[in-house]
Coordinates of C-alpha atoms and ligand atoms in Angstrom, one line a residue:
M1 CA 103.9 76.5 100.1
A2 CA 100.7 75.2 101.7
L3 CA 98.7 77.8 99.9
M4 CA 100.1 76.6 96.5
E5 CA 99.3 73.0 97.3
D6 CA 95.7 74.0 98.4
V7 CA 95.2 76.0 95.2
V8 CA 96.6 73.1 93.0
A9 CA 94.2 70.7 94.7
L10 CA 91.2 73.0 94.3
C11 CA 92.1 73.6 90.6
K12 CA 92.0 69.8 89.9
R13 CA 88.9 69.1 92.2
R14 CA 86.8 71.9 90.7
G15 CA 87.9 71.8 87.1
F16 CA 90.2 74.8 86.8
I17 CA 93.5 73.2 85.8
F18 CA 94.3 69.5 85.3
P19 CA 97.8 67.9 84.9
G20 CA 98.5 67.5 81.1
S21 CA 98.0 64.0 79.5
D22 CA 96.8 62.8 82.9
I23 CA 95.6 59.3 81.8
Y24 CA 99.0 58.6 80.3
G25 CA 100.8 59.4 83.5
G26 CA 101.2 63.1 82.5
L27 CA 103.9 65.0 80.8
S28 CA 106.0 66.9 83.3
N29 CA 105.1 70.6 83.8
T30 CA 102.2 70.5 81.3
W31 CA 98.7 71.7 82.3
D32 CA 95.3 71.7 80.7
Y33 CA 92.7 74.3 81.5
G34 CA 89.4 72.8 82.5
P35 CA 85.9 74.3 82.2
Y36 CA 86.3 77.0 84.9
G37 CA 90.0 77.6 84.3
S38 CA 89.6 78.2 80.6
Q39 CA 86.7 80.6 81.2
L40 CA 88.6 82.4 83.9
K41 CA 91.7 82.7 81.6
K42 CA 89.5 84.0 78.8
N43 CA 87.8 86.5 81.1
I44 CA 91.2 87.9 82.1
M45 CA 92.3 88.1 78.5
D46 CA 89.0 89.7 77.4
F47 CA 89.3 92.3 80.1
W48 CA 92.9 93.0 79.0
W49 CA 91.9 93.3 75.4
K50 CA 89.0 95.6 76.2
T51 CA 91.1 97.8 78.6
F52 CA 94.1 98.2 76.3
V53 CA 93.0 97.6 72.8
E54 CA 89.2 98.3 72.4
N55 CA 88.9 101.2 74.8
R56 CA 91.9 103.2 73.6
D57 CA 92.1 105.3 70.5
D58 CA 95.9 104.9 70.4
M59 CA 95.9 101.1 70.2
I60 CA 95.1 98.4 67.6
G61 CA 95.2 94.6 67.8
L62 CA 97.0 91.9 65.9
D63 CA 97.0 88.1 65.8
S64 CA 100.2 86.9 64.1
G65 CA 101.5 83.3 63.6
I66 CA 103.4 81.1 66.0
L67 CA 105.6 79.8 63.2
M68 CA 107.7 82.5 61.5
N69 CA 110.6 82.7 59.0
P70 CA 113.7 81.6 61.0
R71 CA 115.5 84.7 59.9
V72 CA 113.2 86.6 62.3
W73 CA 114.9 85.0 65.2
E74 CA 118.3 85.7 63.9
A75 CA 117.5 89.3 63.4
S76 CA 115.8 89.6 66.9
G77 CA 118.9 88.2 68.5
H78 CA 117.2 85.2 70.0
V79 CA 119.3 82.6 68.1
A80 CA 122.5 84.2 69.5
N81 CA 121.3 85.4 72.9
F82 CA 118.2 83.7 74.2
A83 CA 119.9 81.2 76.4
D84 CA 120.3 80.3 80.1
P85 CA 123.5 78.7 81.7
L86 CA 122.8 75.0 82.1
M87 CA 124.9 72.9 84.5
D88 CA 124.8 69.1 85.1
C89 CA 125.6 67.2 88.3
K90 CA 128.2 64.6 87.3
K91 CA 127.1 62.4 90.1
C92 CA 123.4 62.2 89.6
N93 CA 122.8 64.0 86.3
E94 CA 120.5 66.6 87.9
R95 CA 120.2 69.6 85.5
V96 CA 120.0 73.1 87.0
R97 CA 120.2 76.7 85.9
A98 CA 123.5 77.9 87.3
D99 CA 122.3 81.5 87.5
K100 CA 119.2 80.6 89.5
L101 CA 121.2 78.3 91.9
V102 CA 123.6 81.2 92.7
E103 CA 120.8 83.7 93.0
E104 CA 118.8 81.4 95.4
K105 CA 121.8 80.5 97.6
T106 CA 123.8 83.7 97.7
G107 CA 121.5 86.5 96.5
E108 CA 124.1 87.4 93.8
N109 CA 122.9 88.2 90.3
V110 CA 125.2 86.6 87.7
D111 CA 123.3 87.5 84.5
G112 CA 125.7 88.3 81.7
K113 CA 128.7 86.9 83.5
P114 CA 131.0 84.5 81.6
D115 CA 130.5 80.7 82.2
E116 CA 133.8 80.3 84.0
E117 CA 133.1 83.1 86.4
I118 CA 129.7 81.6 87.3
F119 CA 131.4 78.2 87.7
N120 CA 133.9 79.7 90.2
I121 CA 131.1 81.3 92.2
V122 CA 129.4 78.0 92.4
M123 CA 132.5 76.2 93.6
D124 CA 133.8 78.9 95.9
N125 CA 130.4 79.0 97.7
K126 CA 130.2 75.2 97.7
L127 CA 126.8 75.2 96.1
V128 CA 126.0 71.5 96.1
C129 CA 123.6 69.7 93.9
P130 CA 120.0 70.1 95.3
A131 CA 119.2 66.5 94.4
C132 CA 122.2 64.5 95.8
G133 CA 124.2 67.0 97.9
E134 CA 127.5 66.5 95.9
L135 CA 129.7 69.3 94.6
D136 CA 130.6 67.9 91.2
W137 CA 129.3 70.1 88.4
T138 CA 130.0 70.4 84.7
M139 CA 131.1 73.8 83.4
P140 CA 127.9 75.9 82.7
R141 CA 127.0 76.1 79.0
A142 CA 124.6 78.3 77.2
F143 CA 121.4 76.5 76.4
N144 CA 119.1 78.2 73.8
L145 CA 115.5 78.2 75.1
M146 CA 113.8 78.2 71.7
F147 CA 111.9 75.0 70.7
K148 CA 113.0 73.7 67.3
T149 CA 110.6 72.0 64.9
Y150 CA 110.6 71.1 61.2
Q151 CA 108.4 72.4 58.4
G152 CA 107.9 70.4 55.2
V153 CA 106.5 67.1 54.2
I154 CA 109.7 65.2 53.4
E155 CA 111.6 65.0 56.6
E156 CA 115.1 65.0 55.1
E157 CA 114.3 68.2 53.2
A158 CA 112.5 69.8 56.0
E159 CA 113.4 73.3 57.1
Q160 CA 114.2 73.9 60.7
I161 CA 112.0 76.5 62.3
F162 CA 111.2 77.7 65.8
L163 CA 108.1 77.9 68.0
R164 CA 108.0 81.6 68.9
P165 CA 109.4 82.4 72.4
E166 CA 107.5 85.7 72.5
T167 CA 104.7 87.2 70.4
A168 CA 106.4 90.6 70.1
Q169 CA 108.3 89.8 66.9
G170 CA 105.0 89.2 65.1
I171 CA 104.3 92.9 65.8
F172 CA 107.7 94.2 64.6
V173 CA 107.6 92.2 61.3
N174 CA 104.1 93.6 60.6
F175 CA 105.1 97.2 61.4
K176 CA 105.0 98.2 57.7
N177 CA 101.7 96.3 57.0
I178 CA 100.2 98.1 59.9
L179 CA 101.4 101.6 58.8
D180 CA 100.3 100.9 55.2
S181 CA 96.8 99.6 56.1
S182 CA 95.7 101.7 59.1
R183 CA 95.8 105.4 59.9
V184 CA 97.9 105.1 63.1
R185 CA 100.0 108.0 64.2
L186 CA 102.7 108.1 66.9
P187 CA 102.4 107.4 69.7
F188 CA 100.5 104.2 69.1
G189 CA 100.6 100.6 70.3
V190 CA 99.8 97.2 68.9
G191 CA 98.5 94.5 71.3
Q192 CA 98.4 90.8 70.8
V193 CA 97.6 87.7 72.9
G194 CA 99.0 84.2 72.1
K195 CA 101.1 81.3 73.0
G196 CA 104.8 81.4 73.6
F197 CA 107.1 78.4 73.9
R198 CA 110.4 78.2 75.9
N199 CA 112.3 75.1 76.6
E200 CA 112.8 76.1 80.2
I201 CA 115.6 74.2 82.1
T202 CA 113.7 74.4 85.4
P203 CA 110.0 74.8 84.9
G204 CA 107.8 74.5 88.0
N205 CA 105.7 76.1 90.7
F206 CA 102.5 74.9 89.0
I207 CA 101.7 77.2 86.0
Y208 CA 104.3 79.9 87.1
R209 CA 107.0 78.6 84.7
T210 CA 105.9 76.3 82.0
R211 CA 107.3 75.5 78.5
E212 CA 104.1 76.4 76.8
F213 CA 102.3 79.5 78.1
E214 CA 100.2 82.4 77.0
M215 CA 101.3 86.1 76.8
M216 CA 99.5 89.4 76.4
E217 CA 102.0 91.8 74.8
I218 CA 102.0 95.4 73.7
E219 CA 104.5 97.2 71.6
Y220 CA 104.0 100.9 72.1
F221 CA 105.8 103.0 69.5
V222 CA 106.9 106.5 70.4
R223 CA 109.5 109.2 69.5
S224 CA 112.7 108.7 71.4
D225 CA 112.1 111.9 73.4
Q226 CA 108.7 110.6 74.6
V227 CA 110.1 107.4 76.2
D228 CA 110.3 108.5 79.8
E229 CA 106.8 109.9 79.9
Y230 CA 105.1 106.9 78.3
F231 CA 107.2 104.4 80.2
E232 CA 105.9 105.7 83.5
Q233 CA 102.3 105.6 82.2
W234 CA 102.7 102.0 81.2
V235 CA 104.1 101.0 84.6
K236 CA 101.0 102.6 86.3
A237 CA 98.5 101.2 83.8
S238 CA 100.0 97.7 84.3
K239 CA 99.6 97.9 88.1
D240 CA 96.1 99.3 87.7
F241 CA 95.2 96.4 85.5
F242 CA 96.1 93.8 88.2
V243 CA 94.2 95.8 90.9
A244 CA 91.2 95.9 88.6
I245 CA 91.1 92.1 88.2
G246 CA 91.2 91.8 92.0
V247 CA 94.9 91.4 92.9
R248 CA 95.6 93.1 96.3
E249 CA 97.9 96.1 95.9
E250 CA 100.0 95.1 98.9
H251 CA 101.0 91.9 97.1
L252 CA 102.5 93.8 94.1
R253 CA 105.8 95.7 93.8
V254 CA 107.8 97.3 91.1
R255 CA 111.4 96.4 90.7
Q256 CA 113.9 97.9 88.2
H257 CA 116.4 95.6 86.5
D258 CA 120.1 96.1 87.3
P259 CA 122.1 96.9 84.1
D260 CA 123.7 93.4 83.9
E261 CA 120.2 91.7 84.3
L262 CA 118.8 93.4 81.1
S263 CA 117.7 91.3 78.1
H264 CA 119.8 91.7 75.0
Y265 CA 117.3 94.1 73.5
S266 CA 116.5 96.3 76.5
T267 CA 118.1 99.5 77.9
K268 CA 115.6 99.7 80.8
T269 CA 113.3 97.2 82.3
V270 CA 110.9 97.3 85.2
D271 CA 109.3 94.1 86.5
L272 CA 106.0 94.1 88.2
E273 CA 106.4 91.4 90.9
Y274 CA 103.9 89.5 92.9
Q275 CA 104.4 87.9 96.3
F276 CA 104.0 84.3 95.4
P277 CA 104.1 81.6 98.2
F278 CA 107.7 80.9 97.1
G279 CA 108.7 84.6 97.2
W280 CA 108.5 87.7 95.0
G281 CA 108.4 86.7 91.4
E282 CA 108.0 88.4 88.0
L283 CA 104.5 88.9 86.9
Q284 CA 105.0 91.3 84.1
G285 CA 108.0 93.1 82.4
I286 CA 107.9 96.6 81.0
A287 CA 110.9 97.2 78.8
H288 CA 112.4 100.0 76.8
R289 CA 113.5 98.2 73.6
G290 CA 114.7 101.4 71.9
D291 CA 114.7 101.0 68.1
Y292 CA 116.6 97.7 68.5
D293 CA 114.0 95.4 66.9
L294 CA 112.9 97.6 64.0
S295 CA 116.5 98.4 63.2
Q296 CA 117.5 94.7 63.3
H297 CA 114.6 93.8 60.9
I298 CA 115.5 96.6 58.6
K299 CA 119.1 95.3 58.5
Y300 CA 118.1 91.6 58.0
S301 CA 115.1 92.0 55.7
G302 CA 115.8 95.2 53.8
A303 CA 112.2 96.3 54.5
R304 CA 111.6 100.0 55.2
L305 CA 110.3 99.9 58.7
E306 CA 110.4 103.6 59.3
Y307 CA 107.8 106.2 60.2
R308 CA 107.1 109.4 58.3
D309 CA 105.8 112.2 60.5
P310 CA 102.7 113.5 58.6
V311 CA 103.3 117.1 59.8
T312 CA 107.1 117.5 59.6
N313 CA 107.8 114.8 56.9
E314 CA 110.7 113.6 59.1
V315 CA 111.5 109.9 58.6
F316 CA 112.8 107.9 61.5
V317 CA 112.7 104.5 63.3
P318 CA 110.5 104.9 66.4
H319 CA 111.4 103.6 69.8
V320 CA 109.3 101.1 71.5
I321 CA 108.0 100.5 75.1
E322 CA 106.9 97.0 75.7
P323 CA 104.6 96.0 78.5
S324 CA 104.5 92.2 78.4
W325 CA 102.2 90.2 80.6
G326 CA 102.1 86.4 81.1
L327 CA 98.4 85.5 80.9
T328 CA 98.9 82.1 82.5
R329 CA 101.0 83.7 85.3
A330 CA 98.3 86.4 85.8
L331 CA 95.8 83.6 86.1
L332 CA 98.0 81.9 88.8
T333 CA 98.1 85.2 90.7
V334 CA 94.4 85.6 90.5
L335 CA 93.9 82.1 91.9
L336 CA 96.3 82.6 94.7
D337 CA 95.0 86.0 95.7
A338 CA 91.4 84.8 95.6
Y339 CA 91.8 81.7 97.8
E340 CA 90.6 81.7 101.4
E341 CA 89.7 79.1 104.0
E342 CA 87.2 80.5 106.4
E343 CA 85.8 79.3 109.7
L344 CA 82.2 80.2 110.0
P345 CA 80.5 81.2 113.3
D346 CA 78.8 77.7 113.5
G347 CA 82.3 76.2 113.4
E348 CA 81.9 74.9 109.9
K349 CA 84.7 75.6 107.4
R350 CA 84.3 76.9 103.9
T351 CA 86.8 77.4 101.1
V352 CA 86.0 80.4 99.0
M353 CA 87.5 82.0 95.9
H354 CA 87.0 85.8 96.1
F355 CA 87.2 86.4 92.3
D356 CA 86.4 89.9 91.1
P357 CA 82.8 89.5 89.7
K358 CA 83.8 90.7 86.3
I359 CA 86.3 87.8 85.7
A360 CA 84.5 85.1 87.8
P361 CA 83.9 82.1 85.6
V362 CA 80.3 81.9 86.8
Q363 CA 78.7 85.1 88.0
I364 CA 75.3 83.8 89.1
A365 CA 74.2 80.3 90.1
V366 CA 70.4 79.6 90.0
F367 CA 69.0 76.9 92.3
P368 CA 65.5 75.5 92.6
L369 CA 64.9 74.7 96.3
T370 CA 63.5 71.3 95.3
N371 CA 63.2 69.4 92.0
K372 CA 59.5 70.3 91.9
L373 CA 60.5 74.0 91.3
D374 CA 62.9 73.1 88.4
E375 CA 60.7 74.5 85.6
E376 CA 60.0 77.9 87.3
A377 CA 63.6 78.3 88.4
R378 CA 64.9 77.5 85.0
K379 CA 62.9 80.5 83.6
V380 CA 64.9 82.7 85.9
Y381 CA 68.1 81.1 84.8
E382 CA 67.2 81.4 81.1
A383 CA 66.4 85.1 81.5
L384 CA 69.7 85.9 83.4
K385 CA 71.8 83.8 81.1
K386 CA 71.2 86.3 78.3
F387 CA 73.3 88.9 80.2
F388 CA 75.5 87.1 82.7
R389 CA 77.6 83.9 83.0
C390 CA 75.2 81.6 84.8
E391 CA 74.9 78.1 86.0
F392 CA 71.8 76.0 86.9
D393 CA 72.5 73.8 89.9
T394 CA 70.1 71.2 91.1
S395 CA 72.3 68.7 92.8
G396 CA 72.3 68.2 96.6
A397 CA 71.2 70.2 99.6
I398 CA 71.2 74.0 99.2
G399 CA 74.1 74.3 101.8
K400 CA 76.2 71.9 99.6
R401 CA 75.4 73.9 96.5
Y402 CA 76.6 77.1 98.2
R403 CA 79.8 75.4 99.2
R404 CA 80.4 74.3 95.7
Q405 CA 79.7 77.7 94.2
D406 CA 82.0 79.3 96.9
E407 CA 84.8 77.1 95.7
I408 CA 84.4 78.1 92.1
G409 CA 84.1 81.7 93.2
T410 CA 80.5 82.5 92.1
P411 CA 79.6 85.9 93.5
F412 CA 75.9 85.4 93.7
C413 CA 73.5 82.4 94.2
V414 CA 69.8 82.8 93.5
T415 CA 67.3 80.4 95.1
F416 CA 63.8 79.9 93.8
D417 CA 61.7 78.6 96.7
F418 CA 58.0 77.9 97.3
D419 CA 57.4 81.6 98.4
S420 CA 58.7 82.7 95.0
L421 CA 55.5 81.3 93.4
E422 CA 53.5 83.7 95.7
D423 CA 55.7 86.8 96.0
G424 CA 57.5 86.8 92.6
A425 CA 60.8 87.2 94.5
V426 CA 63.9 85.0 94.9
T427 CA 66.6 84.8 97.6
V428 CA 70.0 86.3 96.5
R429 CA 73.0 85.2 98.5
D430 CA 76.3 87.2 98.4
R431 CA 79.4 85.0 98.3
D432 CA 81.6 87.2 100.4
S433 CA 79.3 88.4 103.2
M434 CA 77.0 85.3 102.9
E435 CA 74.1 87.8 103.5
Q436 CA 70.8 87.0 101.8
E437 CA 68.1 89.3 100.5
R438 CA 64.8 88.9 98.7
V439 CA 64.8 90.5 95.2
K440 CA 61.8 90.7 92.9
M441 CA 62.3 88.6 89.8
K442 CA 61.4 91.4 87.5
E443 CA 64.2 93.5 89.1
L444 CA 66.9 90.9 88.9
E445 CA 68.5 92.1 85.7
E446 CA 68.9 95.7 87.0
Y447 CA 70.0 94.4 90.4
F448 CA 72.8 92.3 88.9
N449 CA 73.7 95.0 86.4
S450 CA 74.6 97.2 89.3
K451 CA 76.6 94.5 91.0
L452 CA 78.4 92.7 88.1
V453 CA 78.9 95.2 85.3
H454 CA 81.6 97.8 85.7
Ligands
GAP501 N1 108.6 90.1 74.8 C1 109.1 90.3 76.1 C2 109.2 89.1 76.9 O1 109.0 88.0 76.3 P1 109.6 88.1 79.3 O2 109.9 88.9 80.5 O3 110.6 87.1 78.9 O4 109.5 89.3 78.2 C3 107.1 88.3 79.5 O5 108.2 87.5 79.3 C4 106.2 87.6 80.6 O6 105.8 86.3 80.2 C5 106.8 87.4 81.9 O7 106.7 88.6 82.7 C6 106.0 86.3 82.5 O8 104.8 86.8 83.1 C7 105.6 85.5 81.3 N2 106.5 84.3 81.1 C8 107.8 84.3 80.7 N3 108.3 83.1 80.7 C9 107.3 82.2 81.2 C10 107.2 80.8 81.4 N4 108.2 80.0 81.1 N5 106.0 80.4 81.9 C11 105.0 81.2 82.1 N6 105.0 82.5 81.9 C12 106.1 83.1 81.4

């Protein structure tokens, strides 16, 4: 876990991620995204949107609300089924997820098993409380993960509603609006990015599992006989996405869910997993939700959420394939995969974040060699800033400025020195190789276009 600790420390030191409500002693497992973290998160999200929504003719976007009519969650099955088995230690009051405790200690998957059976497995295997070491558990009980809140000005009359645990339902309830207002034809997908909230029993591992997080979801509607073909395409496209943002392929694997592990809405789910410092963990799920959601909303709302084939006039409820990414989890993956501590030939150490240039929060840092060159160097900065994410850095010795930019993962540093006044060129230093070359200022835009724009 040393890597995780190093990344958490760097995130705070360099303004990627801060503990939430820090000056009030924090609020457990909440995190705020600082200047570089918010930019990095936005860059991942923008690249996702460009790849899957803007660049594809079969995709459209949506931005639906976090607060929805509570009937949505009855129809979707979340009120009845979106629960984890919670168990309390009677000795020290430690609260754990019984299924996770069993899985961690025995490797057995108990998803879908009755509470008594899980309890017996815990007791038979003598799975003691991780906090106090005693074997004195309450019977596991289903704990619904949806956050409740109230809508309305007068508290006594307020209506109980939920914070959405997934963005997906916003897409299903807008299915008819989308069909009526756009010219989409099957197969087509709807993408959306937004916050999800889950009252997780055991959040942790930094931003891996939090109660408030961001998701990037696609509901891809197909005819039932097209499911297999498009499911495989989405598994491949999902993996390609992570490789494109710089995650090493050898740190990724695809794992299919066992039948008893499936969510209440799914008939087939594949997880894309990443090798986190604490082991393989889910990065993204790709599920075949069948016609479950649309059919449930038809039943509960009475709305006609069907599709009419424009050629055959056949009317039916499409099936849906759902690739669902955790944006904040993707960000953690990018941070972990980019982190490196290097020993340089002169014995000095440097920490470097090898972000892919297209998502790096800062793409080019411009330095004047001394303060006397500020004005001229700033002209270079102003010119590059129109096209790339740039930072102007004047503080400290050049070596120190390089170290700082390496830690925030800036792919290129440009130094304006006294020779620049004579030869119209600047020194460009590459973050990864640390090689330096002189580039004419008038050629800089083209030079960086070839290095930074894909
Ligand atoms: N609509 C499908 C759905 O919600 P999920 O597997 O429960 O599926 C999708 O969630 C993705 O959201 C996960 O693969 C993960 O990346 C992310 N995610 C889920 N719970 C999370 C949490 N508590 N904290 C951070 N990310 C989470």
